[in-house]
Amino acid sequence: MMETSRPTVYIETYGCQMNVSDSELMLGKLAASGYTPVDVPDGADVILVNTCAIRDHAEQRVIGRLGELKRHMTATSIMGVTGCMAQRLGPQLLEKAKHVSLVVGPDGYRTLPAMVDSARNGQRTIATTFDMEEHYEDFTPRRFDKVKAWIPVQRGCDYRCTYCIVPTTRGSERSRQLPDVVREVEGVVSEGMTEVVLLGQTVNSYNDGTHDFADLLRAVGAVRGIRRVRYTSPHPNDFSDRVIRAMAEVPTVCEHVHLPMQSGSTKTLKRMLRRYTREGYAECVQKLRAAIPGLSITTDIIVGFPGETDADFEETLSAVRELGFADAFMFIFSPRDGTPATRMPEELTVPQDVAAERMARLVETVRAGARALNLTQLGQRREVLVEREAKRGEAMVLARSRDFRSVLVPGDATLLGQYLTVELTGTTGSTFTGQIVSERAALPLAG
Ligand code: SF4
């Protein structure tokens, strides 16, 4: 029952899983400070927009959305902007949107209740100072998902990829203490969840001063009741032999890696300052595949990066064909103010129509490869975890296999959080359809 006396808070989240996890932390902190989270903005006392700054498009969308959300405010409601865009733009946001009264960067959520209270008293405030110690350890996240839990293990990034705004908006890399992470994982098991996703900008460079990522995978993977351990996003350069061995030896670590490649051209990778070559990336993929049978790899690719020639792009296409990705997130380069890529010579700029044409060819190549891969798996059986009801309204649920494949299976909400054994019966290219073989699945069990 809703406690009418308690003020209500609505949060809208854009961007990556780290932002989703931050929204869960903010809601938990505000709930502990007397606010009631609500699912719709209408009439909410506090409306927060947790933002992403990774591409210009993402920011333009937020500016538009801030205007739309104004209609849902009452005379006493306040609106705040949090996250990477808040960190990047700071006071400019108060200029751009007069109805916004607080702007808080990713390291400022500890002060959020006080800032919200002062905003409700008419003040407009900003908090964008970095805090290298901050991991919000004493916050209790208010989780959106009931099947799997996002577990941030690291904040910030020490790489300096020339197109990326993250080091500017999230600061330098720092890792949580391993016992704190294990304690949180034990907590989500006690809430009935069996899958965790470890989060970091370059999560496999995790190091708390005593333990590295291999130690973390072993410790989290051994928590009693945990059945699946996933993580995102790793960097190819941080896959040490220790980490790969831990992935191969810990039964609960799933057979999927999302390994951003960005480009298949060493020349382009150099200008991106990714710190590996095409050959180095391919070697990392081969080492992972050799150690982990059935491993599926997905990736991120940027087209149209300054200086990318037709030949460079052909190298990206050939890498996609050679490495056999199960799927990919593909983007046209988006210049971000404050990143080195925006200071590259004008003549290196790839015209938008050329970038769009390359994007179309890349999507086609990735989809064709994924579809061919999927077709070879029809008739096979998989253990899947039911994550949610399918969007299409049919009596279908969406389940996920250990190798991160989406499988549509007949069923309803009573199956959420359940493990099933299914037979793969069809594929649309990226998603499978499946038939339930048994409502029990032989599973690796930790502890
Ligand atoms: S590794 Fe590179 S792309 Fe990834 S968050 Fe860090 S700077 Fe950005």
Coordinates of C-alpha atoms and ligand atoms in Angstrom, one line a residue:
M1 CA 0.0 0.0 0.0
M2 CA 1.4 3.4 -1.0
E3 CA 2.2 5.7 2.0
T4 CA 0.7 8.9 0.7
S5 CA 2.6 11.0 3.3
R6 CA 6.0 10.0 1.9
P7 CA 7.1 12.1 -1.1
T8 CA 7.4 10.1 -4.3
V9 CA 10.4 9.7 -6.7
Y10 CA 10.5 8.7 -10.3
I11 CA 13.7 7.9 -12.1
E12 CA 14.3 7.4 -15.8
T13 CA 17.5 5.8 -16.9
Y14 CA 19.5 6.1 -20.2
G15 CA 22.6 4.4 -21.3
C16 CA 24.6 1.4 -20.0
Q17 CA 24.2 -1.2 -17.3
M18 CA 26.4 0.9 -15.0
N19 CA 23.8 3.7 -15.2
V20 CA 21.0 1.2 -14.5
S21 CA 23.0 0.1 -11.4
D22 CA 23.5 3.7 -10.4
S23 CA 19.7 4.3 -10.7
E24 CA 19.1 1.4 -8.4
L25 CA 21.6 2.9 -5.9
M26 CA 20.0 6.3 -6.0
L27 CA 16.5 4.9 -5.5
G28 CA 17.7 2.8 -2.6
K29 CA 19.3 5.9 -1.0
L30 CA 16.2 8.0 -1.5
A31 CA 13.9 5.3 -0.3
A32 CA 16.0 5.0 2.9
S33 CA 15.7 8.8 3.2
G34 CA 11.9 8.7 3.1
Y35 CA 11.0 8.7 -0.6
T36 CA 8.7 6.2 -2.2
P37 CA 9.8 5.1 -5.7
V38 CA 7.0 5.2 -8.4
D39 CA 7.0 3.8 -11.9
V40 CA 5.4 6.8 -13.7
P41 CA 6.4 10.5 -13.7
D42 CA 2.8 11.8 -13.4
G43 CA 2.7 14.0 -10.3
A44 CA 5.9 12.6 -8.8
D45 CA 7.4 14.9 -6.2
V46 CA 10.9 14.2 -7.6
I47 CA 11.7 13.4 -11.2
L48 CA 15.2 12.3 -11.9
V49 CA 16.7 11.6 -15.4
N50 CA 19.9 9.5 -15.2
T51 CA 21.7 10.3 -18.4
C52 CA 24.3 9.0 -20.9
A53 CA 26.9 11.1 -22.7
I54 CA 28.4 8.4 -25.0
R55 CA 26.9 9.9 -28.2
D56 CA 25.5 13.3 -29.2
H57 CA 22.2 11.6 -30.1
A58 CA 21.8 10.3 -26.6
E59 CA 22.2 13.8 -25.2
Q60 CA 19.8 15.4 -27.7
R61 CA 17.2 12.8 -26.7
V62 CA 17.6 13.7 -23.0
I63 CA 17.2 17.4 -23.7
G64 CA 13.9 16.7 -25.6
R65 CA 12.8 14.4 -22.8
L66 CA 13.4 17.0 -20.1
G67 CA 10.9 19.2 -21.9
E68 CA 8.3 16.4 -22.2
L69 CA 8.7 15.4 -18.5
K70 CA 7.9 19.0 -17.5
R71 CA 4.3 18.3 -18.3
H72 CA 4.2 15.7 -15.5
M73 CA 5.4 18.0 -12.8
T74 CA 3.1 19.5 -10.2
A75 CA 3.6 23.0 -8.8
T76 CA 5.8 21.5 -6.1
S77 CA 7.7 18.8 -8.1
I78 CA 11.4 19.1 -8.7
M79 CA 13.4 17.7 -11.6
G80 CA 17.0 16.6 -11.5
V81 CA 19.6 15.4 -14.0
T82 CA 22.2 12.8 -13.0
G83 CA 24.8 10.7 -14.7
C84 CA 27.4 11.3 -17.4
M85 CA 25.7 14.2 -19.2
A86 CA 25.2 15.9 -15.8
Q87 CA 29.0 15.5 -15.2
R88 CA 29.9 16.6 -18.7
L89 CA 27.7 19.7 -18.9
G90 CA 27.2 20.7 -15.2
P91 CA 26.0 24.3 -15.0
Q92 CA 25.1 24.5 -18.7
L93 CA 22.2 22.1 -18.0
L94 CA 20.7 24.6 -15.5
E95 CA 21.0 27.2 -18.3
K96 CA 19.5 24.9 -20.9
A97 CA 16.6 23.7 -18.8
K98 CA 15.2 26.3 -16.3
H99 CA 12.9 23.7 -14.7
V100 CA 15.8 21.5 -13.7
S101 CA 17.0 22.3 -10.1
L102 CA 19.7 19.7 -9.5
V103 CA 22.6 18.3 -11.5
V104 CA 24.6 15.5 -10.0
G105 CA 27.5 13.5 -11.5
P106 CA 28.2 9.8 -10.9
D107 CA 30.2 10.4 -7.8
G108 CA 27.7 12.7 -6.1
Y109 CA 24.8 10.4 -5.2
R110 CA 25.7 10.4 -1.5
T111 CA 24.5 14.0 -1.3
L112 CA 21.4 13.3 -3.3
P113 CA 18.8 13.3 -0.5
A114 CA 20.2 16.6 0.9
M115 CA 20.2 18.1 -2.6
V116 CA 16.7 16.9 -3.3
D117 CA 15.5 18.4 0.0
S118 CA 17.2 21.8 -0.8
A119 CA 15.7 21.7 -4.3
R120 CA 12.3 21.2 -2.8
N121 CA 13.0 24.4 -0.9
G122 CA 13.6 26.2 -4.1
Q123 CA 17.4 26.0 -4.5
R124 CA 19.2 24.9 -7.6
T125 CA 22.4 22.9 -6.9
I126 CA 25.2 21.0 -8.7
A127 CA 27.5 18.2 -7.5
T128 CA 30.1 17.1 -10.1
T129 CA 33.2 16.6 -8.0
F130 CA 35.0 13.2 -8.5
D131 CA 35.5 11.0 -5.4
M132 CA 38.1 8.3 -5.9
E133 CA 37.0 6.5 -2.7
E134 CA 33.3 6.4 -3.5
H135 CA 31.6 3.0 -4.1
Y136 CA 28.4 3.6 -2.3
E137 CA 29.1 0.5 -0.2
D138 CA 26.4 1.5 2.5
F139 CA 23.7 2.0 -0.1
T140 CA 21.0 -0.7 -0.5
P141 CA 20.1 -0.8 -4.2
R142 CA 16.5 -0.9 -5.1
R143 CA 16.7 -3.4 -7.9
F144 CA 14.6 -3.2 -11.1
D145 CA 15.2 -6.8 -12.1
K146 CA 14.0 -9.8 -10.1
V147 CA 16.0 -12.4 -12.0
K148 CA 19.5 -11.1 -12.3
A149 CA 21.5 -8.5 -10.4
W150 CA 23.9 -5.8 -11.6
I151 CA 26.9 -5.8 -9.4
P152 CA 29.3 -2.8 -10.0
V153 CA 32.8 -3.9 -9.1
Q154 CA 34.8 -1.0 -10.5
R155 CA 34.1 2.7 -11.3
G156 CA 35.9 4.9 -13.8
C157 CA 38.4 4.0 -16.5
D158 CA 42.2 4.4 -17.0
Y159 CA 42.2 3.9 -20.7
R160 CA 42.0 6.9 -23.0
C161 CA 40.4 5.8 -26.2
T162 CA 40.3 8.9 -28.3
Y163 CA 36.6 8.8 -29.1
C164 CA 35.4 8.1 -25.6
I165 CA 33.9 10.5 -23.0
V166 CA 33.8 8.0 -20.1
P167 CA 37.1 8.9 -18.5
T168 CA 35.9 12.5 -18.5
T169 CA 32.5 11.7 -17.0
R170 CA 33.4 8.9 -14.7
G171 CA 37.0 9.6 -13.7
S172 CA 39.9 7.3 -13.1
E173 CA 39.6 3.6 -12.4
R174 CA 39.1 2.2 -8.9
S175 CA 37.9 -1.2 -7.7
R176 CA 35.7 -2.2 -4.8
Q177 CA 37.1 -4.5 -2.1
L178 CA 36.5 -8.2 -3.0
P179 CA 34.8 -9.0 0.4
D180 CA 32.3 -6.2 -0.2
V181 CA 31.4 -7.6 -3.6
V182 CA 31.0 -11.1 -2.3
R183 CA 28.8 -9.8 0.5
E184 CA 26.6 -8.1 -2.0
V185 CA 26.4 -11.3 -4.1
E186 CA 25.4 -13.3 -1.0
G187 CA 22.7 -10.6 -0.5
V188 CA 21.1 -11.0 -3.9
V189 CA 21.1 -14.8 -3.4
S190 CA 19.1 -14.3 -0.2
E191 CA 16.7 -12.2 -2.3
G192 CA 16.2 -15.3 -4.5
M193 CA 18.4 -14.4 -7.5
T194 CA 20.9 -16.8 -9.0
E195 CA 22.6 -14.8 -11.7
V196 CA 24.9 -11.8 -11.3
V197 CA 26.5 -9.5 -13.8
L198 CA 29.7 -7.9 -12.7
L199 CA 30.0 -4.3 -14.0
G200 CA 33.0 -2.2 -14.9
Q201 CA 34.3 0.0 -17.8
T202 CA 37.2 -2.5 -18.2
V203 CA 36.0 -5.0 -15.7
N204 CA 38.8 -7.5 -16.2
S205 CA 41.3 -5.0 -15.1
Y206 CA 39.7 -5.2 -11.7
N207 CA 42.2 -5.0 -8.8
D208 CA 41.5 -4.1 -5.2
G209 CA 45.1 -4.0 -4.3
T210 CA 45.2 -7.6 -3.2
H211 CA 42.9 -9.4 -5.5
D212 CA 42.6 -9.4 -9.3
F213 CA 39.7 -10.3 -11.6
A214 CA 40.6 -14.0 -11.6
D215 CA 40.3 -14.0 -7.8
L216 CA 37.0 -12.1 -8.0
L217 CA 35.5 -14.6 -10.5
R218 CA 36.5 -17.5 -8.3
A219 CA 35.1 -15.9 -5.1
V220 CA 31.8 -14.7 -6.7
G221 CA 31.5 -18.0 -8.6
A222 CA 31.7 -19.9 -5.3
V223 CA 29.0 -18.1 -3.5
R224 CA 26.4 -20.7 -2.4
G225 CA 23.2 -20.5 -4.6
I226 CA 24.9 -18.6 -7.5
R227 CA 24.3 -20.4 -10.7
R228 CA 25.5 -17.9 -13.3
V229 CA 28.2 -15.3 -13.3
R230 CA 28.5 -12.8 -16.2
Y231 CA 30.5 -9.6 -16.6
T232 CA 30.7 -6.5 -18.8
S233 CA 32.7 -4.8 -20.4
P234 CA 36.2 -6.3 -20.5
H235 CA 39.2 -5.0 -22.4
P236 CA 41.2 -7.4 -24.7
N237 CA 44.5 -6.3 -23.0
D238 CA 43.3 -7.4 -19.6
F239 CA 42.6 -11.0 -20.3
S240 CA 45.6 -12.5 -18.5
D241 CA 46.1 -16.3 -18.4
R242 CA 44.9 -16.2 -14.8
V243 CA 41.6 -14.6 -15.8
I244 CA 41.1 -17.0 -18.7
R245 CA 41.9 -20.0 -16.5
A246 CA 39.4 -18.8 -13.8
M247 CA 36.7 -18.5 -16.5
A248 CA 37.4 -22.0 -17.7
E249 CA 37.6 -23.6 -14.2
V250 CA 34.7 -21.9 -12.4
P251 CA 31.5 -23.8 -13.4
T252 CA 29.2 -20.9 -12.8
V253 CA 31.0 -18.4 -15.1
C254 CA 29.0 -18.4 -18.3
E255 CA 30.4 -19.1 -21.8
H256 CA 29.9 -15.6 -23.2
V257 CA 32.2 -12.6 -23.5
H258 CA 31.2 -9.2 -24.8
L259 CA 34.6 -8.1 -26.2
P260 CA 34.6 -4.7 -27.9
M261 CA 36.7 -4.8 -31.1
Q262 CA 35.8 -1.3 -32.4
S263 CA 37.7 -1.8 -35.7
G264 CA 39.5 -4.6 -37.6
S265 CA 42.1 -2.2 -38.9
T266 CA 45.3 -1.8 -36.9
K267 CA 45.7 1.7 -38.3
T268 CA 42.3 2.8 -37.1
L269 CA 42.8 1.0 -33.7
K270 CA 46.0 3.1 -33.3
R271 CA 44.2 6.4 -33.9
M272 CA 41.5 5.2 -31.5
L273 CA 44.3 4.5 -28.9
R274 CA 42.8 1.1 -28.2
R275 CA 46.3 -0.2 -27.4
Y276 CA 46.0 -3.5 -29.4
T277 CA 46.3 -4.5 -33.0
R278 CA 44.0 -6.5 -35.1
E279 CA 46.3 -9.5 -34.6
G280 CA 46.4 -8.9 -30.9
Y281 CA 42.6 -8.9 -30.7
A282 CA 42.3 -12.1 -32.8
E283 CA 44.9 -13.8 -30.6
C284 CA 42.8 -12.9 -27.5
V285 CA 39.7 -14.4 -29.1
Q286 CA 41.6 -17.6 -30.0
K287 CA 43.0 -17.9 -26.5
L288 CA 39.5 -17.5 -25.0
R289 CA 37.9 -20.0 -27.4
A290 CA 40.7 -22.5 -26.8
A291 CA 40.1 -22.4 -23.1
I292 CA 36.3 -22.3 -23.0
P293 CA 34.4 -24.7 -25.2
G294 CA 31.1 -23.3 -26.7
L295 CA 32.1 -19.7 -25.9
S296 CA 30.1 -17.1 -27.8
I297 CA 31.5 -13.7 -28.4
T298 CA 29.7 -10.5 -29.1
T299 CA 31.3 -7.1 -29.8
D300 CA 31.1 -3.4 -30.4
I301 CA 32.2 -1.8 -33.7
I302 CA 32.5 1.8 -34.7
V303 CA 32.5 2.8 -38.4
G304 CA 33.4 6.2 -39.9
F305 CA 36.2 6.9 -37.4
P306 CA 38.3 9.8 -38.6
G307 CA 40.9 8.6 -41.2
E308 CA 39.0 5.3 -41.9
T309 CA 39.6 4.4 -45.5
D310 CA 37.8 1.9 -47.7
A311 CA 40.7 -0.5 -47.1
D312 CA 40.5 0.0 -43.3
F313 CA 36.7 -0.7 -43.4
E314 CA 37.3 -3.8 -45.5
E315 CA 39.6 -5.0 -42.7
T316 CA 36.7 -4.6 -40.3
L317 CA 34.4 -6.6 -42.5
S318 CA 37.1 -9.4 -42.9
A319 CA 37.6 -9.5 -39.1
V320 CA 33.9 -9.9 -38.6
R321 CA 33.9 -12.8 -41.1
E322 CA 36.9 -14.4 -39.6
L323 CA 36.1 -14.1 -35.9
G324 CA 32.4 -15.2 -36.1
F325 CA 30.6 -12.9 -33.7
A326 CA 27.3 -14.1 -32.3
D327 CA 26.1 -10.4 -32.5
A328 CA 27.4 -6.9 -32.4
F329 CA 26.5 -3.4 -31.3
M330 CA 27.4 -1.2 -34.3
F331 CA 27.7 2.6 -34.3
I332 CA 28.7 5.4 -36.6
F333 CA 31.4 7.5 -35.0
S334 CA 29.9 10.4 -33.0
P335 CA 32.4 13.2 -32.2
R336 CA 32.2 14.1 -28.4
D337 CA 33.4 17.5 -27.3
G338 CA 36.4 17.1 -25.0
T339 CA 37.7 13.9 -26.6
P340 CA 41.0 13.8 -28.6
A341 CA 39.1 12.5 -31.7
T342 CA 37.5 15.9 -32.1
R343 CA 40.9 17.5 -32.4
M344 CA 41.9 15.3 -35.4
P345 CA 42.6 17.1 -38.7
E346 CA 39.4 18.0 -40.6
E347 CA 40.5 16.3 -43.7
L348 CA 40.3 12.9 -41.8
T349 CA 36.6 13.3 -41.3
V350 CA 34.6 10.5 -43.0
P351 CA 31.5 12.0 -44.8
Q352 CA 28.2 10.9 -43.2
D353 CA 26.9 9.3 -46.4
V354 CA 30.1 7.2 -46.6
A355 CA 29.8 6.2 -42.9
A356 CA 26.1 5.3 -43.4
E357 CA 26.8 3.2 -46.4
R358 CA 29.6 1.3 -44.4
M359 CA 27.2 0.9 -41.5
A360 CA 24.6 -0.8 -43.8
R361 CA 27.3 -3.2 -45.1
L362 CA 28.6 -3.9 -41.6
V363 CA 25.1 -4.7 -40.3
E364 CA 24.5 -7.0 -43.2
T365 CA 27.8 -8.8 -42.7
V366 CA 27.3 -9.2 -38.9
R367 CA 23.7 -10.4 -39.3
A368 CA 24.7 -12.9 -42.0
G369 CA 27.4 -14.3 -39.8
A370 CA 25.2 -14.5 -36.7
R371 CA 22.4 -16.2 -38.7
A372 CA 24.8 -18.8 -40.2
L373 CA 26.2 -19.5 -36.7
N374 CA 22.7 -19.8 -35.3
L375 CA 21.5 -22.2 -38.0
T376 CA 24.2 -24.7 -37.0
Q377 CA 22.8 -24.8 -33.5
L378 CA 19.2 -25.7 -34.4
G379 CA 18.1 -28.9 -32.8
Q380 CA 20.6 -28.5 -29.9
R381 CA 19.5 -28.4 -26.3
R382 CA 20.2 -25.5 -24.0
E383 CA 19.8 -24.6 -20.4
V384 CA 18.0 -21.2 -20.3
L385 CA 17.0 -18.8 -17.5
V386 CA 13.6 -17.2 -18.1
E387 CA 14.1 -13.4 -17.8
R388 CA 10.8 -11.7 -18.8
E389 CA 7.6 -12.0 -20.7
A390 CA 8.0 -11.5 -24.4
K391 CA 7.1 -8.1 -25.7
R392 CA 4.9 -9.3 -28.4
G393 CA 2.0 -10.2 -26.1
E394 CA 1.9 -13.8 -27.2
A395 CA 2.0 -16.4 -24.4
M396 CA 5.8 -16.4 -24.8
V397 CA 8.7 -15.6 -22.5
L398 CA 12.2 -14.5 -23.2
A399 CA 14.9 -16.7 -21.8
R400 CA 18.7 -16.5 -22.0
S401 CA 21.1 -19.4 -22.5
R402 CA 24.5 -19.5 -20.8
D403 CA 26.2 -18.4 -24.0
F404 CA 23.9 -15.3 -24.0
R405 CA 21.5 -16.3 -26.7
S406 CA 17.9 -15.0 -26.5
V407 CA 15.4 -17.8 -26.8
L408 CA 11.6 -17.3 -27.1
V409 CA 9.8 -20.1 -25.4
P410 CA 6.0 -20.7 -24.9
G411 CA 5.1 -19.7 -21.3
D412 CA 3.9 -17.0 -19.0
A413 CA 5.1 -15.0 -16.0
T414 CA 5.0 -18.0 -13.7
L415 CA 8.2 -19.1 -15.4
L416 CA 10.2 -16.0 -14.5
G417 CA 13.5 -16.8 -12.8
Q418 CA 13.1 -20.5 -13.7
Y419 CA 15.7 -22.6 -15.4
L420 CA 14.5 -24.8 -18.2
T421 CA 16.0 -27.2 -20.8
V422 CA 14.9 -26.2 -24.2
E423 CA 15.5 -27.5 -27.7
L424 CA 16.3 -24.7 -30.3
T425 CA 13.7 -25.0 -33.0
G426 CA 14.2 -21.8 -35.1
T427 CA 16.1 -18.6 -35.4
T428 CA 15.4 -15.1 -36.7
G429 CA 19.1 -14.3 -37.0
S430 CA 19.8 -13.0 -33.5
T431 CA 16.9 -14.6 -31.5
F432 CA 16.0 -18.3 -31.3
T433 CA 12.7 -20.0 -30.7
G434 CA 12.7 -23.0 -28.5
Q435 CA 10.5 -25.8 -27.2
I436 CA 10.6 -26.8 -23.5
V437 CA 12.1 -30.2 -23.1
S438 CA 12.0 -30.2 -19.3
E439 CA 11.2 -27.6 -16.6
R440 CA 14.4 -28.7 -14.8
A441 CA 17.9 -28.1 -16.1
A442 CA 21.0 -29.8 -15.0
L443 CA 23.0 -26.9 -13.7
P444 CA 26.4 -26.1 -12.3
L445 CA 25.9 -25.2 -8.7
A446 CA 28.4 -23.2 -6.7
G447 CA 29.5 -23.8 -3.1
Ligands
SF4_1 S1 38.1 1.4 -22.3 FE1 38.1 3.1 -23.8 S2 36.0 2.9 -24.7 FE2 36.0 1.8 -22.8 S3 35.3 3.2 -21.2 FE3 37.5 3.2 -21.2 S4 38.1 4.9 -22.5 FE4 35.9 4.4 -23.0

